XYZ file of C-alpha atoms in Angstrom:
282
model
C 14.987 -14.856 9.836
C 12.172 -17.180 8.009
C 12.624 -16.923 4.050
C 10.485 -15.071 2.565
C 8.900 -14.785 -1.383
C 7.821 -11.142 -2.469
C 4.946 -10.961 -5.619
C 5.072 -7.487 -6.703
C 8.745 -7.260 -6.197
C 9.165 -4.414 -9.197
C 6.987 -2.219 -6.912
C 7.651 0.381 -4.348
C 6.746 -1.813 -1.587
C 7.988 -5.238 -3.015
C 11.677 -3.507 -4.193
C 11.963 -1.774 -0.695
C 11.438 -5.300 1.103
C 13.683 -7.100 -1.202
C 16.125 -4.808 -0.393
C 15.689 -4.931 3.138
C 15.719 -8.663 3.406
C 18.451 -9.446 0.676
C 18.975 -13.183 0.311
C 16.296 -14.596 2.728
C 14.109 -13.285 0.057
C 12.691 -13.929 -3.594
C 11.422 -11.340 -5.346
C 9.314 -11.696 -8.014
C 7.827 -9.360 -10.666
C 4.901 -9.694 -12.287
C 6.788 -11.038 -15.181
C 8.034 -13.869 -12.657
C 4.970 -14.574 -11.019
C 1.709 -13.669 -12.418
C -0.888 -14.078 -9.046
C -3.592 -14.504 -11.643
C -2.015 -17.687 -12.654
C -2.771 -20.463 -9.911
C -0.274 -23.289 -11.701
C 2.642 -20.274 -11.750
C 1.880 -19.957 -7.844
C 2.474 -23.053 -7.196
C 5.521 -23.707 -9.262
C 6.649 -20.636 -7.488
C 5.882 -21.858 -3.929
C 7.567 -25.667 -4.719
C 10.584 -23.920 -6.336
C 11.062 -21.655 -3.254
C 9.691 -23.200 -0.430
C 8.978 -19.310 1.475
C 8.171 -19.638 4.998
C 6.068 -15.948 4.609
C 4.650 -14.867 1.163
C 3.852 -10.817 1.141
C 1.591 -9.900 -1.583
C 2.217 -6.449 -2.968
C 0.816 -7.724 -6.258
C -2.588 -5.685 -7.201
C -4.718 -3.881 -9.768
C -4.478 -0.234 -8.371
C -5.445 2.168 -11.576
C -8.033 3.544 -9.760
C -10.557 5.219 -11.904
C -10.081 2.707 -14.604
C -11.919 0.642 -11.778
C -14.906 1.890 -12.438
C -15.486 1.616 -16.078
C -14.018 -1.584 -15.966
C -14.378 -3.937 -12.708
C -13.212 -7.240 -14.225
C -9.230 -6.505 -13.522
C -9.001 -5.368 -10.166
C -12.229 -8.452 -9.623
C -9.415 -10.751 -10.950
C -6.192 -9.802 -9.693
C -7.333 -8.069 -6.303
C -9.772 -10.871 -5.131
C -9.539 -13.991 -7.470
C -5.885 -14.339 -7.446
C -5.472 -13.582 -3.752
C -7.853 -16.712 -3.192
C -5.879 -18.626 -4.944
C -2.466 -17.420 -3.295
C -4.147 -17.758 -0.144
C -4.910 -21.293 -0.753
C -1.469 -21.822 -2.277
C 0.314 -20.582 0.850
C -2.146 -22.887 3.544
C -1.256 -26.008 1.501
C 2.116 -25.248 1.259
C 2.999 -24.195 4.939
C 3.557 -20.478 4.127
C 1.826 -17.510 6.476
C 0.234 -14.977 4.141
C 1.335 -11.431 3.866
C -1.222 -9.038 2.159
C -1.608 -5.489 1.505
C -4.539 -3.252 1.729
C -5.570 -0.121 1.687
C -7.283 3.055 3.463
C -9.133 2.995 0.588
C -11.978 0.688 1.962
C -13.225 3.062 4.534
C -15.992 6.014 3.517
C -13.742 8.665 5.345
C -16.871 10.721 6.045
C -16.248 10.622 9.466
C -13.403 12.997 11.452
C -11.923 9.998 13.799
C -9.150 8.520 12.476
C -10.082 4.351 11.559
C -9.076 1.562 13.779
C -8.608 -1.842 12.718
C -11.750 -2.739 14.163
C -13.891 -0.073 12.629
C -16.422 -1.133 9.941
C -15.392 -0.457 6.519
C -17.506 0.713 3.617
C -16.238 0.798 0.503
C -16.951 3.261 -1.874
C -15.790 2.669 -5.577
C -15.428 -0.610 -7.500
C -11.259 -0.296 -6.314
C -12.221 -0.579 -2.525
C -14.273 -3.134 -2.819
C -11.816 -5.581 -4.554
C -9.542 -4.652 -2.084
C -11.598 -5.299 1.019
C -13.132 -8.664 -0.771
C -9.409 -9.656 -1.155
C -8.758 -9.099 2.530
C -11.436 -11.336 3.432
C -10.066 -13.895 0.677
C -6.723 -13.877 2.427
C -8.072 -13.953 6.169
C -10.614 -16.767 5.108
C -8.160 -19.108 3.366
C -4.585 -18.160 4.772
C -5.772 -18.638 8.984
C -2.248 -17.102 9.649
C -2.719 -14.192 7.529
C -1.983 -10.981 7.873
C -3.683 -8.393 5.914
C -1.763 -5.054 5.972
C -3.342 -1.350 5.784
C -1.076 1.433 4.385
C -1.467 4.602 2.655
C -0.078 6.938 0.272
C 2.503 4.799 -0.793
C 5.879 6.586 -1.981
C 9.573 4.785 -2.315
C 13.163 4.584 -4.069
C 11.276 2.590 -7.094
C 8.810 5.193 -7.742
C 4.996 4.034 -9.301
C 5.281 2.978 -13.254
C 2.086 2.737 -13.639
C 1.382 6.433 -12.693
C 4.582 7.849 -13.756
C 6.259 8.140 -10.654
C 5.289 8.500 -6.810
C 3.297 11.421 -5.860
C 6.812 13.239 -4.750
C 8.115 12.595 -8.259
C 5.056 14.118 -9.757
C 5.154 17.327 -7.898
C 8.505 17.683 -8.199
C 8.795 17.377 -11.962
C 5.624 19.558 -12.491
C 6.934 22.244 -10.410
C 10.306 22.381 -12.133
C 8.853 22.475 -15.290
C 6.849 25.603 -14.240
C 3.393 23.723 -14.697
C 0.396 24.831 -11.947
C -0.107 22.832 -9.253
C -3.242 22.791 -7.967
C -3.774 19.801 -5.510
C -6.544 18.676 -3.159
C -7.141 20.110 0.160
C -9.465 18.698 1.648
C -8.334 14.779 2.006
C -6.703 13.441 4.484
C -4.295 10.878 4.805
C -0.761 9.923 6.351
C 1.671 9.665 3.455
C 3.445 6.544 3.960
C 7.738 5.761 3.160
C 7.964 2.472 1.549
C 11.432 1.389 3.140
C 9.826 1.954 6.520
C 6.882 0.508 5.882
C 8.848 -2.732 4.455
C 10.628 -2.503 8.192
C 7.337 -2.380 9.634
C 5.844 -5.530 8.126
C 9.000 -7.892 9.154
C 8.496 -6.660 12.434
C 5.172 -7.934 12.280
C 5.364 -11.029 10.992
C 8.765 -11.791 13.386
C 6.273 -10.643 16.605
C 3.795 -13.849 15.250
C 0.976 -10.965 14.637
C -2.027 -12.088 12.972
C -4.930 -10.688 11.526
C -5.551 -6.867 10.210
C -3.140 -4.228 11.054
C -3.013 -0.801 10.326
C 1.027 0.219 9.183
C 1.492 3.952 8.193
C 3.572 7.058 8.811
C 2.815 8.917 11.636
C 0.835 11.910 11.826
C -1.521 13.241 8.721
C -1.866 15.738 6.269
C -4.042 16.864 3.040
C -2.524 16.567 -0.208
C -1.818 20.130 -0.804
C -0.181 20.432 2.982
C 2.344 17.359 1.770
C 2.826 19.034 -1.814
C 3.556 22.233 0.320
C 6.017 19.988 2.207
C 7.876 18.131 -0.251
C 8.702 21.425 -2.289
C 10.126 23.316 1.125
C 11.849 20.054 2.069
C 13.294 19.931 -1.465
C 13.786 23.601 -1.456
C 11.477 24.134 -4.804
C 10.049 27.403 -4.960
C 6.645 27.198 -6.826
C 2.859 28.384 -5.801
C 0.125 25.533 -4.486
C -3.454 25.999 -4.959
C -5.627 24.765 -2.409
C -8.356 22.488 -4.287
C -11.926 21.199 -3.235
C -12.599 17.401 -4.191
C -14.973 17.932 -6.979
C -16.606 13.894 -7.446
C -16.560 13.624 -11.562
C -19.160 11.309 -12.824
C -17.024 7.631 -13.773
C -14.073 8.668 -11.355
C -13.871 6.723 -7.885
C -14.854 7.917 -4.883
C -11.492 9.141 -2.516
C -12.301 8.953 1.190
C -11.862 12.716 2.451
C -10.509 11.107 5.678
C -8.235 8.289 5.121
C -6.427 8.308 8.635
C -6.159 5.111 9.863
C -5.175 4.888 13.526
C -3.498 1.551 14.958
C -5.120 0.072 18.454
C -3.846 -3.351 17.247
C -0.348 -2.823 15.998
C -0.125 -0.564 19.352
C -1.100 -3.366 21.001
C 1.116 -6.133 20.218
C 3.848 -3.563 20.952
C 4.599 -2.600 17.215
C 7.190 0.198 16.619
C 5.089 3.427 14.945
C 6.392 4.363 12.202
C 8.598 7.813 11.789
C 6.143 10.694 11.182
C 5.566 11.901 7.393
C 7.939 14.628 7.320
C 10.419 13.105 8.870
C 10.644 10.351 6.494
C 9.868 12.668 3.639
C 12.985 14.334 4.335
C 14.940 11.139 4.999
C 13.114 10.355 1.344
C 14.644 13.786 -0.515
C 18.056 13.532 1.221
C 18.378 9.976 -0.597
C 18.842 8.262 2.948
């Protein structure tokens, strides 16, 4: 197995993989590697010497996007230059992570790889101008699209995963009243983390499109995680109702995988399978 350095490693994602890949592996929080400093980034390569770097390093507060752009400009986009260029002249394939988040979703097809995207709030567009940073300076790059994101670590930033959220809100008796009408495929971290080794062992480049199989609206996988968790509470079905200085959510955010399928990828276990691998603390 090549060595590997994971930014982001306090994350869902970046603990997961660390985990997963044990001592071929440095993992590095943000308070160990800031991608926003290019000196750190290369101190970090020369000390390490990773064959693969996987960025799970990113400004993802959403909304906050849109009042101010000059974070997620910085870290999603600036410092993923800079990584990229780090990792070329130091011999290291590129790793980075993307989101669904940079198509519309006003369409009923699931997205391919190959599709167009068309970003929609100030978020998606760091995060598609950081792909092409990454796939313009890192050749060897490859820029992964997930979804949904839930693991072990949970989110800090947003007070826990989505599961965590539901589940504390329900057991304290608070309504839930959750979206209905976007879809997505909710996506396991520790599988996903599987997913991406995969990749990079089968010499994949370019974009690829990693998440749990099959989809679901929000409210159908809060519906799910409270039967799975056997939490009785009440859901209401929501319409997206666009507030003015909130971001855009695509109401489709299926991506579907031609190119993973084609370099003989494994799929990933559907949703509620993991989900329930997820609850049952496998």
């Amino acid at each position: 197995m090549p060595s590997y350095l994971v930014t982001g490693g306090r994350g869902q994602l970046g603990s997961d993989l660390g985990a997963l890949l044990g001592g071929h592996a440095a993992v590095l929080g943000r308070d160990e590697l800031d991608i926003a400093d290019s000196e750190a980034i290369e101190r970090s390569l020369a000390e390490h010497r990773p064959e693969v770097v996987v960025n799970c390093a990113a400004y993802h507060v959403v909304d906050a996007c849109e009042t101010d752009p000059a974070p997620p400009l910085q870290m999603n986009v600036v410092a993923v230059a800079e990584l990229a260029r780090a990792c070329t002249r130091n011999g290291a394939r590129l790793v980075h992570l993307s989101t669904n988040y940079v198509f519309p979703g006003d369409r009923d097809e699931p997205y391919g790889e190959e599709d167009l995207p068309d970003p929609r709030s100030i978020y998606a567009i760091s995060k598609l101008a950081g792909e092409y940073a990454a796939l313009s300076y890192a050749p060897r790059a490859i820029v992964v699209r997930s979804a949904g994101l839930y693991g072990e670590q949970g989110n800090a930033s947003k007070g826990g995963n989505f599961v965590q959220r539901i589940l504390a809100r329900a057991e304290a008796g608070e309504p839930l009243r959750v979206v209905a009408d976007q879809r997505l495929s909710p996506t396991y971290t520790p599988d996903l983390a599987v997913a991406i080794i995969e990749a990079v062992e089968a010499g994949v480049e370019g974009v690829l499109h990693l998440t749990s199989a099959g989809a679901c609206s929000w409210h159908e996988f809060t519906e799910a995680i409270l039967a799975e968790a056997g939490v009785e509470a009440e859901v209401t079905p929501a319409p997206t109702e666009p507030k003015p200085g909130l971001a855009d959510r695509p109401r489709n955010g299926v991506l579907a995988r031609p190119r993973a399928d084609a370099a003989g990828l494994t799929p990933l276990r559907p949703w509620r399978e993991a989900l329930s691998a997820y609850l049952a603390g496998s």
